[in-house]
mmCIF file of C-alpha atoms and ligand atoms in Angstrom:
data_model
loop_
_atom_site.group_PDB
_atom_site.id
_atom_site.type_symbol
_atom_site.label_atom_id
_atom_site.label_comp_id
_atom_site.label_asym_id
_atom_site.label_seq_id
_atom_site.Cartn_x
_atom_site.Cartn_y
_atom_site.Cartn_z
ATOM 1 C CA MET A 1 48.044 79.763 28.714
ATOM 2 C CA SER A 2 49.229 80.812 32.194
ATOM 3 C CA LYS A 3 47.121 83.234 34.227
ATOM 4 C CA SER A 4 49.725 86.010 33.856
ATOM 5 C CA ALA A 5 49.916 85.494 30.065
ATOM 6 C CA GLU A 6 46.123 85.736 29.865
ATOM 7 C CA LEU A 7 46.136 88.956 31.870
ATOM 8 C CA LYS A 8 48.916 90.388 29.700
ATOM 9 C CA GLN A 9 46.822 89.691 26.613
ATOM 10 C CA LYS A 10 43.948 91.590 28.262
ATOM 11 C CA LEU A 11 46.347 94.476 28.931
ATOM 12 C CA LYS A 12 47.375 94.539 25.267
ATOM 13 C CA ASP A 13 43.715 94.672 24.225
ATOM 14 C CA LEU A 14 43.074 97.423 26.742
ATOM 15 C CA ASN A 15 45.972 99.483 25.380
ATOM 16 C CA LEU A 16 44.175 99.527 22.013
ATOM 17 C CA GLU A 17 41.284 101.353 23.661
ATOM 18 C CA TYR A 18 43.409 104.485 23.954
ATOM 19 C CA ALA A 19 43.193 104.964 20.187
ATOM 20 C CA LYS A 20 39.417 105.399 20.517
ATOM 21 C CA ILE A 21 39.754 108.524 22.659
ATOM 22 C CA LYS A 22 40.277 110.813 19.686
ATOM 23 C CA ASP A 23 36.957 109.736 18.107
ATOM 24 C CA LEU A 24 34.921 110.604 21.209
ATOM 25 C CA PRO A 25 33.182 113.941 21.804
ATOM 26 C CA PRO A 26 35.637 116.103 23.786
ATOM 27 C CA ALA A 27 33.394 116.142 26.886
ATOM 28 C CA GLU A 28 33.603 112.351 27.226
ATOM 29 C CA ARG A 29 37.319 111.947 26.626
ATOM 30 C CA ALA A 30 38.591 112.623 30.164
ATOM 31 C CA ASP A 31 36.192 110.159 31.796
ATOM 32 C CA PHE A 32 36.916 107.498 29.218
ATOM 33 C CA GLY A 33 40.689 107.973 29.658
ATOM 34 C CA LYS A 34 40.372 107.808 33.440
ATOM 35 C CA LYS A 35 38.374 104.591 33.196
ATOM 36 C CA ILE A 36 41.007 102.920 31.013
ATOM 37 C CA ASN A 37 43.822 104.118 33.255
ATOM 38 C CA GLN A 38 42.053 102.659 36.259
ATOM 39 C CA GLN A 39 41.522 99.315 34.509
ATOM 40 C CA LYS A 40 45.145 99.338 33.433
ATOM 41 C CA GLN A 41 46.387 99.865 36.996
ATOM 42 C CA ASP A 42 44.124 97.025 38.209
ATOM 43 C CA LEU A 43 45.367 94.698 35.505
ATOM 44 C CA MET A 44 49.012 95.512 36.238
ATOM 45 C CA ARG A 45 48.474 94.697 39.903
ATOM 46 C CA GLN A 46 46.803 91.405 38.979
ATOM 47 C CA ILE A 47 49.671 90.548 36.606
ATOM 48 C CA ALA A 48 52.262 91.202 39.318
ATOM 49 C CA ALA A 49 50.331 88.967 41.757
ATOM 50 C CA ALA A 50 49.899 86.203 39.163
ATOM 51 C CA GLU A 51 53.597 86.323 38.282
ATOM 52 C CA ASP A 52 54.580 86.102 41.949
ATOM 53 C CA ALA A 53 52.320 83.067 42.395
ATOM 54 C CA GLU A 54 53.667 81.360 39.261
ATOM 55 C CA LEU A 55 57.236 81.990 40.384
ATOM 56 C CA ASP A 56 56.504 80.423 43.771
ATOM 57 C CA THR A 57 55.277 77.193 42.190
ATOM 58 C CA THR A 58 58.299 77.010 39.833
ATOM 59 C CA VAL A 59 60.696 77.388 42.726
ATOM 60 C CA ALA A 60 58.846 74.790 44.785
ATOM 61 C CA ALA A 61 59.127 72.302 41.908
ATOM 62 C CA LEU A 62 62.873 72.758 41.531
ATOM 63 C CA ASP A 63 64.954 70.057 43.230
ATOM 64 C CA ILE A 64 68.314 71.675 43.817
ATOM 65 C CA THR A 65 69.730 68.459 45.272
ATOM 66 C CA ALA A 66 69.125 66.469 42.092
ATOM 67 C CA PRO A 67 72.377 65.066 40.605
ATOM 68 C CA PHE A 68 73.426 67.189 37.673
ATOM 69 C CA ALA A 69 74.790 65.786 34.449
ATOM 70 C CA VAL A 70 75.714 67.306 31.091
ATOM 71 C CA ASN A 71 73.938 65.293 28.385
ATOM 72 C CA GLY A 72 73.662 62.468 30.885
ATOM 73 C CA THR A 73 77.366 62.417 31.805
ATOM 74 C CA PRO A 74 78.212 63.521 35.363
ATOM 75 C CA PRO A 75 80.730 66.398 35.584
ATOM 76 C CA SER A 76 83.298 64.229 37.402
ATOM 77 C CA LEU A 77 83.546 61.968 34.339
ATOM 78 C CA LEU A 78 83.856 64.943 31.996
ATOM 79 C CA GLY A 79 86.823 66.225 33.992
ATOM 80 C CA ALA A 80 84.812 69.392 34.623
ATOM 81 C CA GLU A 81 85.724 71.688 37.462
ATOM 82 C CA GLN A 82 83.371 72.265 40.302
ATOM 83 C CA GLY A 83 81.426 75.507 40.132
ATOM 84 C CA SER A 84 81.062 78.062 42.884
ATOM 85 C CA ARG A 85 78.753 80.879 43.871
ATOM 86 C CA HIS A 86 79.223 84.162 42.053
ATOM 87 C CA PRO A 87 81.579 86.393 44.080
ATOM 88 C CA LEU A 88 78.990 89.173 44.256
ATOM 89 C CA MET A 89 76.494 86.820 45.897
ATOM 90 C CA VAL A 90 79.089 85.834 48.474
ATOM 91 C CA GLU A 91 79.773 89.515 49.189
ATOM 92 C CA LEU A 92 76.060 90.275 49.366
ATOM 93 C CA ASP A 93 75.752 87.683 52.144
ATOM 94 C CA ARG A 94 78.664 89.326 53.935
ATOM 95 C CA VAL A 95 76.904 92.681 53.689
ATOM 96 C CA THR A 96 73.534 91.443 54.918
ATOM 97 C CA SER A 97 75.027 89.473 57.788
ATOM 98 C CA ILE A 98 76.743 92.608 59.121
ATOM 99 C CA TYR A 99 73.348 94.330 59.206
ATOM 100 C CA GLN A 100 71.671 91.224 60.638
ATOM 101 C CA ASN A 101 74.163 91.265 63.495
ATOM 102 C CA MET A 102 73.042 94.826 64.181
ATOM 103 C CA GLY A 103 69.428 93.584 64.419
ATOM 104 C CA PHE A 104 68.126 94.416 60.936
ATOM 105 C CA ASP A 105 65.547 92.293 59.118
ATOM 106 C CA ILE A 106 66.336 91.418 55.494
ATOM 107 C CA VAL A 107 63.823 91.706 52.631
ATOM 108 C CA GLU A 108 64.790 91.038 49.013
ATOM 109 C CA SER A 109 63.758 93.515 46.297
ATOM 110 C CA LYS A 110 61.741 92.670 43.185
ATOM 111 C CA GLN A 111 63.200 92.299 39.702
ATOM 112 C CA LEU A 112 60.180 93.902 38.088
ATOM 113 C CA ASP A 113 58.310 96.782 39.638
ATOM 114 C CA ASP A 114 55.911 99.557 38.753
ATOM 115 C CA GLU A 115 55.645 103.316 38.419
ATOM 116 C CA PHE A 116 54.061 103.699 41.856
ATOM 117 C CA HIS A 117 56.898 102.006 43.768
ATOM 118 C CA MET A 118 59.662 103.404 41.553
ATOM 119 C CA PHE A 119 58.503 107.029 41.763
ATOM 120 C CA ASP A 120 55.102 108.029 43.230
ATOM 121 C CA SER A 121 55.484 106.333 46.607
ATOM 122 C CA LEU A 122 58.893 108.010 46.913
ATOM 123 C CA ASN A 123 57.541 111.543 46.604
ATOM 124 C CA PHE A 124 58.740 112.138 43.023
ATOM 125 C CA ALA A 125 56.277 114.749 41.703
ATOM 126 C CA LYS A 126 54.572 113.788 38.417
ATOM 127 C CA GLY A 127 56.706 115.002 35.519
ATOM 128 C CA HIS A 128 59.591 115.996 37.832
ATOM 129 C CA PRO A 129 62.980 115.910 36.041
ATOM 130 C CA ALA A 130 64.401 113.778 38.900
ATOM 131 C CA ARG A 131 62.475 110.862 37.352
ATOM 132 C CA ASP A 132 64.650 111.094 34.234
ATOM 133 C CA GLY A 133 67.786 110.949 36.392
ATOM 134 C CA TYR A 134 67.150 107.256 36.971
ATOM 135 C CA ASP A 135 67.405 106.165 33.311
ATOM 136 C CA SER A 136 64.920 103.410 33.980
ATOM 137 C CA PHE A 137 64.027 100.697 31.479
ATOM 138 C CA ARG A 138 60.363 99.901 30.827
ATOM 139 C CA THR A 139 58.563 96.856 29.502
ATOM 140 C CA GLU A 140 55.953 97.222 26.767
ATOM 141 C CA GLU A 141 53.285 96.800 29.440
ATOM 142 C CA GLY A 142 54.702 99.717 31.435
ATOM 143 C CA PHE A 143 56.481 97.769 34.195
ATOM 144 C CA ILE A 144 59.863 98.996 35.401
ATOM 145 C CA PRO A 145 62.880 96.830 36.180
ATOM 146 C CA PRO A 146 63.812 98.786 39.328
ATOM 147 C CA ALA A 147 66.549 101.392 38.926
ATOM 148 C CA HIS A 148 67.143 101.447 42.683
ATOM 149 C CA THR A 149 66.259 99.364 45.731
ATOM 150 C CA SER A 150 64.322 102.330 47.153
ATOM 151 C CA THR A 151 61.339 100.835 45.256
ATOM 152 C CA MET A 152 60.933 98.623 48.338
ATOM 153 C CA GLN A 153 60.671 101.442 50.879
ATOM 154 C CA HIS A 154 56.887 101.790 50.691
ATOM 155 C CA ARG A 155 56.353 98.014 50.996
ATOM 156 C CA VAL A 156 58.778 97.700 53.895
ATOM 157 C CA LEU A 157 57.174 100.595 55.761
ATOM 158 C CA LYS A 158 53.724 99.077 55.341
ATOM 159 C CA GLN A 159 54.811 95.530 56.167
ATOM 160 C CA PHE A 160 56.714 96.450 59.338
ATOM 161 C CA LYS A 161 54.403 99.263 60.521
ATOM 162 C CA PRO A 162 52.729 97.047 63.181
ATOM 163 C CA LYS A 163 56.078 96.985 65.021
ATOM 164 C CA LEU A 164 55.772 100.710 65.722
ATOM 165 C CA ALA A 165 52.435 100.186 67.479
ATOM 166 C CA GLU A 166 54.220 97.645 69.722
ATOM 167 C CA GLY A 167 56.795 100.293 70.662
ATOM 168 C CA LYS A 168 59.510 98.657 68.503
ATOM 169 C CA THR A 169 61.492 100.111 65.602
ATOM 170 C CA ILE A 170 61.433 99.333 61.903
ATOM 171 C CA ALA A 171 64.972 98.286 60.923
ATOM 172 C CA VAL A 172 65.168 96.602 57.523
ATOM 173 C CA VAL A 173 67.841 96.123 54.881
ATOM 174 C CA VAL A 174 66.942 95.357 51.261
ATOM 175 C CA PRO A 175 69.572 93.873 48.938
ATOM 176 C CA GLY A 176 68.604 93.659 45.289
ATOM 177 C CA ARG A 177 69.487 93.738 41.627
ATOM 178 C CA VAL A 178 68.838 97.029 39.804
ATOM 179 C CA TYR A 179 68.862 98.130 36.167
ATOM 180 C CA ARG A 180 69.652 101.387 34.388
ATOM 181 C CA ASN A 181 69.878 102.393 30.773
ATOM 182 C CA GLU A 182 73.515 103.481 31.193
ATOM 183 C CA ASP A 183 76.300 103.927 28.689
ATOM 184 C CA VAL A 184 78.426 101.040 29.930
ATOM 185 C CA ASP A 185 82.069 101.676 30.825
ATOM 186 C CA ALA A 186 84.557 100.626 33.523
ATOM 187 C CA THR A 187 82.526 102.313 36.267
ATOM 188 C CA HIS A 188 78.961 102.006 34.892
ATOM 189 C CA GLU A 189 76.923 98.846 34.299
ATOM 190 C CA HIS A 190 73.327 98.466 33.136
ATOM 191 C CA THR A 191 72.817 95.740 35.752
ATOM 192 C CA PHE A 192 74.190 96.037 39.250
ATOM 193 C CA TYR A 193 73.367 95.502 42.914
ATOM 194 C CA GLN A 194 72.291 97.885 45.625
ATOM 195 C CA CYS A 195 71.506 97.621 49.285
ATOM 196 C CA GLU A 196 68.872 99.799 50.911
ATOM 197 C CA GLY A 197 68.381 100.508 54.612
ATOM 198 C CA VAL A 198 65.182 101.748 56.250
ATOM 199 C CA TYR A 199 64.891 102.685 59.929
ATOM 200 C CA VAL A 200 61.891 104.253 61.693
ATOM 201 C CA SER A 201 61.228 104.934 65.368
ATOM 202 C CA GLU A 202 59.779 107.661 67.575
ATOM 203 C CA ASP A 203 63.033 109.423 68.196
ATOM 204 C CA CYS A 204 65.836 108.350 65.831
ATOM 205 C CA THR A 205 68.254 110.972 64.543
ATOM 206 C CA MET A 206 70.698 111.554 61.722
ATOM 207 C CA GLY A 207 73.431 110.837 64.319
ATOM 208 C CA ASN A 208 72.056 107.293 64.737
ATOM 209 C CA MET A 209 72.155 106.834 60.976
ATOM 210 C CA LEU A 210 75.777 107.928 60.686
ATOM 211 C CA ALA A 211 76.728 105.607 63.552
ATOM 212 C CA ILE A 212 75.090 102.653 61.794
ATOM 213 C CA LEU A 213 76.773 103.484 58.497
ATOM 214 C CA ARG A 214 80.185 103.904 60.107
ATOM 215 C CA GLU A 215 79.757 100.577 61.888
ATOM 216 C CA PHE A 216 78.783 98.889 58.634
ATOM 217 C CA PHE A 217 81.705 100.213 56.557
ATOM 218 C CA GLU A 218 84.275 99.591 59.293
ATOM 219 C CA SER A 219 83.035 96.005 59.709
ATOM 220 C CA TYR A 220 83.018 95.365 55.969
ATOM 221 C CA TYR A 221 86.550 96.688 55.395
ATOM 222 C CA GLY A 222 87.827 95.425 58.768
ATOM 223 C CA GLN A 223 89.396 98.712 59.841
ATOM 224 C CA LYS A 224 88.728 102.187 61.243
ATOM 225 C CA LEU A 225 87.675 104.669 58.543
ATOM 226 C CA ASN A 226 87.370 108.413 58.102
ATOM 227 C CA ILE A 227 83.859 109.350 57.034
ATOM 228 C CA LYS A 228 82.171 112.559 55.920
ATOM 229 C CA THR A 229 78.879 113.706 54.405
ATOM 230 C CA GLN A 230 77.951 116.342 51.882
ATOM 231 C CA PRO A 231 74.559 117.726 50.874
ATOM 232 C CA GLY A 232 72.620 115.711 48.305
ATOM 233 C CA TYR A 233 69.185 115.718 46.737
ATOM 234 C CA PHE A 234 66.644 112.902 46.716
ATOM 235 C CA PRO A 235 62.879 113.550 46.639
ATOM 236 C CA PHE A 236 62.312 110.860 49.288
ATOM 237 C CA THR A 237 64.607 112.281 51.992
ATOM 238 C CA GLU A 238 64.783 115.678 53.655
ATOM 239 C CA PRO A 239 67.494 116.596 54.356
ATOM 240 C CA SER A 240 69.428 114.398 51.915
ATOM 241 C CA LEU A 241 73.113 113.562 52.177
ATOM 242 C CA GLU A 242 75.847 111.780 50.299
ATOM 243 C CA PHE A 243 78.023 109.589 52.507
ATOM 244 C CA LEU A 244 81.739 109.324 51.762
ATOM 245 C CA ILE A 245 84.662 107.358 53.142
ATOM 246 C CA GLU A 246 88.320 108.213 52.799
ATOM 247 C CA LYS A 247 90.039 105.583 50.707
ATOM 248 C CA PRO A 248 92.180 103.658 53.209
ATOM 249 C CA LYS A 249 95.921 103.276 52.543
ATOM 250 C CA SER A 250 95.619 99.512 52.817
ATOM 251 C CA LEU A 251 93.169 99.602 49.881
ATOM 252 C CA GLY A 252 95.322 101.753 47.630
ATOM 253 C CA GLY A 253 94.412 105.208 49.000
ATOM 254 C CA LYS A 254 97.050 107.936 49.129
ATOM 255 C CA GLY A 255 95.431 109.835 51.982
ATOM 256 C CA ASP A 256 93.656 112.310 49.731
ATOM 257 C CA GLY A 257 90.792 110.476 48.041
ATOM 258 C CA TRP A 258 87.174 110.550 49.217
ATOM 259 C CA LEU A 259 84.779 108.011 47.749
ATOM 260 C CA GLU A 260 81.032 108.530 47.607
ATOM 261 C CA MET A 261 79.535 105.276 48.869
ATOM 262 C CA LEU A 262 75.820 105.973 49.152
ATOM 263 C CA GLY A 263 72.913 108.379 49.333
ATOM 264 C CA CYS A 264 70.962 108.821 52.572
ATOM 265 C CA GLY A 265 68.832 111.140 54.648
ATOM 266 C CA MET A 266 65.836 111.523 56.912
ATOM 267 C CA ILE A 267 62.767 109.917 55.315
ATOM 268 C CA HIS A 268 60.506 112.595 53.819
ATOM 269 C CA PRO A 269 57.240 113.020 55.814
ATOM 270 C CA ASN A 270 55.242 112.413 52.599
ATOM 271 C CA VAL A 271 56.842 108.966 52.190
ATOM 272 C CA LEU A 272 55.876 108.025 55.756
ATOM 273 C CA LYS A 273 52.365 109.437 55.262
ATOM 274 C CA MET A 274 51.808 107.454 52.052
ATOM 275 C CA ALA A 275 52.626 104.273 53.968
ATOM 276 C CA GLY A 276 50.175 105.208 56.709
ATOM 277 C CA ILE A 277 52.796 106.250 59.290
ATOM 278 C CA ASP A 278 52.182 109.509 61.168
ATOM 279 C CA PRO A 279 55.197 111.773 60.515
ATOM 280 C CA HIS A 280 54.338 113.853 63.596
ATOM 281 C CA LYS A 281 54.809 110.825 65.813
ATOM 282 C CA TYR A 282 57.549 108.870 64.014
ATOM 283 C CA GLN A 283 60.660 109.702 62.069
ATOM 284 C CA GLY A 284 63.095 107.640 60.120
ATOM 285 C CA PHE A 285 66.179 107.538 57.981
ATOM 286 C CA ALA A 286 67.083 105.579 54.888
ATOM 287 C CA TRP A 287 70.111 104.941 52.736
ATOM 288 C CA GLY A 288 71.000 103.131 49.549
ATOM 289 C CA GLY A 289 74.244 102.391 47.761
ATOM 290 C CA GLY A 290 75.907 100.150 45.199
ATOM 291 C CA ILE A 291 77.312 96.781 46.180
ATOM 292 C CA ASP A 292 79.550 96.384 43.124
ATOM 293 C CA ARG A 293 81.508 99.514 44.032
ATOM 294 C CA LEU A 294 81.876 98.368 47.622
ATOM 295 C CA VAL A 295 83.298 95.032 46.477
ATOM 296 C CA MET A 296 85.583 96.622 43.873
ATOM 297 C CA LEU A 297 87.288 98.705 46.545
ATOM 298 C CA ARG A 298 87.720 95.723 48.832
ATOM 299 C CA TYR A 299 89.439 93.639 46.148
ATOM 300 C CA GLY A 300 91.152 96.421 44.192
ATOM 301 C CA LEU A 301 89.102 95.794 41.022
ATOM 302 C CA ASN A 302 88.998 98.520 38.405
ATOM 303 C CA ASP A 303 86.333 97.385 35.947
ATOM 304 C CA VAL A 304 82.732 96.826 37.051
ATOM 305 C CA ARG A 305 81.935 95.005 33.782
ATOM 306 C CA TYR A 306 83.770 91.880 34.970
ATOM 307 C CA PHE A 307 80.937 91.026 37.350
ATOM 308 C CA GLU A 308 78.394 90.425 34.570
ATOM 309 C CA SER A 309 80.969 89.175 32.048
ATOM 310 C CA ALA A 310 81.124 85.467 32.931
ATOM 311 C CA LYS A 311 84.908 85.716 32.507
ATOM 312 C CA LEU A 312 86.026 82.510 34.192
ATOM 313 C CA ASP A 313 89.539 83.732 35.081
ATOM 314 C CA PHE A 314 88.089 86.660 36.953
ATOM 315 C CA LEU A 315 85.406 84.615 38.672
ATOM 316 C CA LYS A 316 87.871 81.905 39.722
ATOM 317 C CA GLU A 317 90.233 84.430 41.191
ATOM 318 C CA LEU A 318 87.545 85.862 43.434
ATOM 319 C CA ALA A 319 85.635 82.643 44.154
ATOM 320 C CA CYS A 320 85.744 81.223 47.623
HETATM 321 N N1 DAH B 401 67.998 105.317 45.640
HETATM 322 C C1 DAH B 401 69.077 106.285 45.547
HETATM 323 C C2 DAH B 401 69.862 106.024 44.257
HETATM 324 O O1 DAH B 401 69.890 104.929 43.770
HETATM 325 C C3 DAH B 401 69.995 106.166 46.743
HETATM 326 C C4 DAH B 401 69.334 106.573 48.017
HETATM 327 C C5 DAH B 401 69.417 107.871 48.440
HETATM 328 C C6 DAH B 401 68.610 105.665 48.779
HETATM 329 C C7 DAH B 401 68.837 108.289 49.610
HETATM 330 C C8 DAH B 401 67.997 106.066 49.966
HETATM 331 C C9 DAH B 401 68.122 107.395 50.365
HETATM 332 O O2 DAH B 401 67.284 105.256 50.739
HETATM 333 O O3 DAH B 401 67.538 107.780 51.523
HETATM 334 O O4 DAH B 401 70.425 106.938 43.743
#
């Protein structure tokens, strides 16, 4: 049994302990519950670490240059066509390289995360209705497939904090796959991609953020754009904004349509504090938005479901 499987078994056993609470004298219940919760948190952290380590060894053992053959017959002899990267992955590279050219570091998000990174570290109050707004999935063990790439903010702030002490800025972009329990239709998918940006320095402003975002969108669409913002609400930014671009004529716009491309704002002091950054000395901004939507506009696509559909006609048309 792998280390993570062993730990998961322990977690299952621990979950059974909760049933004992009701048989305890009332005065002992709170302490007992606290103790189990603490053990549960510890176990979940150990499971995440064990899974990361196991993943690393699997990847190291994979030889991606090995010749590939279907049932022993090479594709050339089967008359099979050559495959290509998924169009979204190609676009994701395009997106990250624009930010890299602006000096941003790139960190990938996790596919499985936890309550702390999904909500607590982002200043969502316990029991706050904003938590429900994210329609997040949960595993039986209580892990969360992330519903946004903001789950990485706390880690990025902690990891890059030493730069601030050297008088440098934190400038990081996080692409990643996210999951929501959505009713699927042409504009909503349960699985999609987002890209998050995090920037912290002693004196950055909202003006700097808008300049970066304008630069990004104009580079990605290869043309000048009209942009605007409107007030938004996110627990992890204050103030919070929604960022819109006017749909360009060359991409089917009729001069009257504004498209909401992402959420953004100045990082809430509590989020900085939780990562050990002094909000009186430093300030930052962050943003996050969907990649699928960005790509759909670029190529005039009208159904987000194609991306996860494995429809070969669609994939071939967009493949490069
Ligand atoms: N995570 C938000 C969402 O998925 C988007 C977002 C809003 C990200 C504001 C940010 C931000 O970093 O500052 O709805």
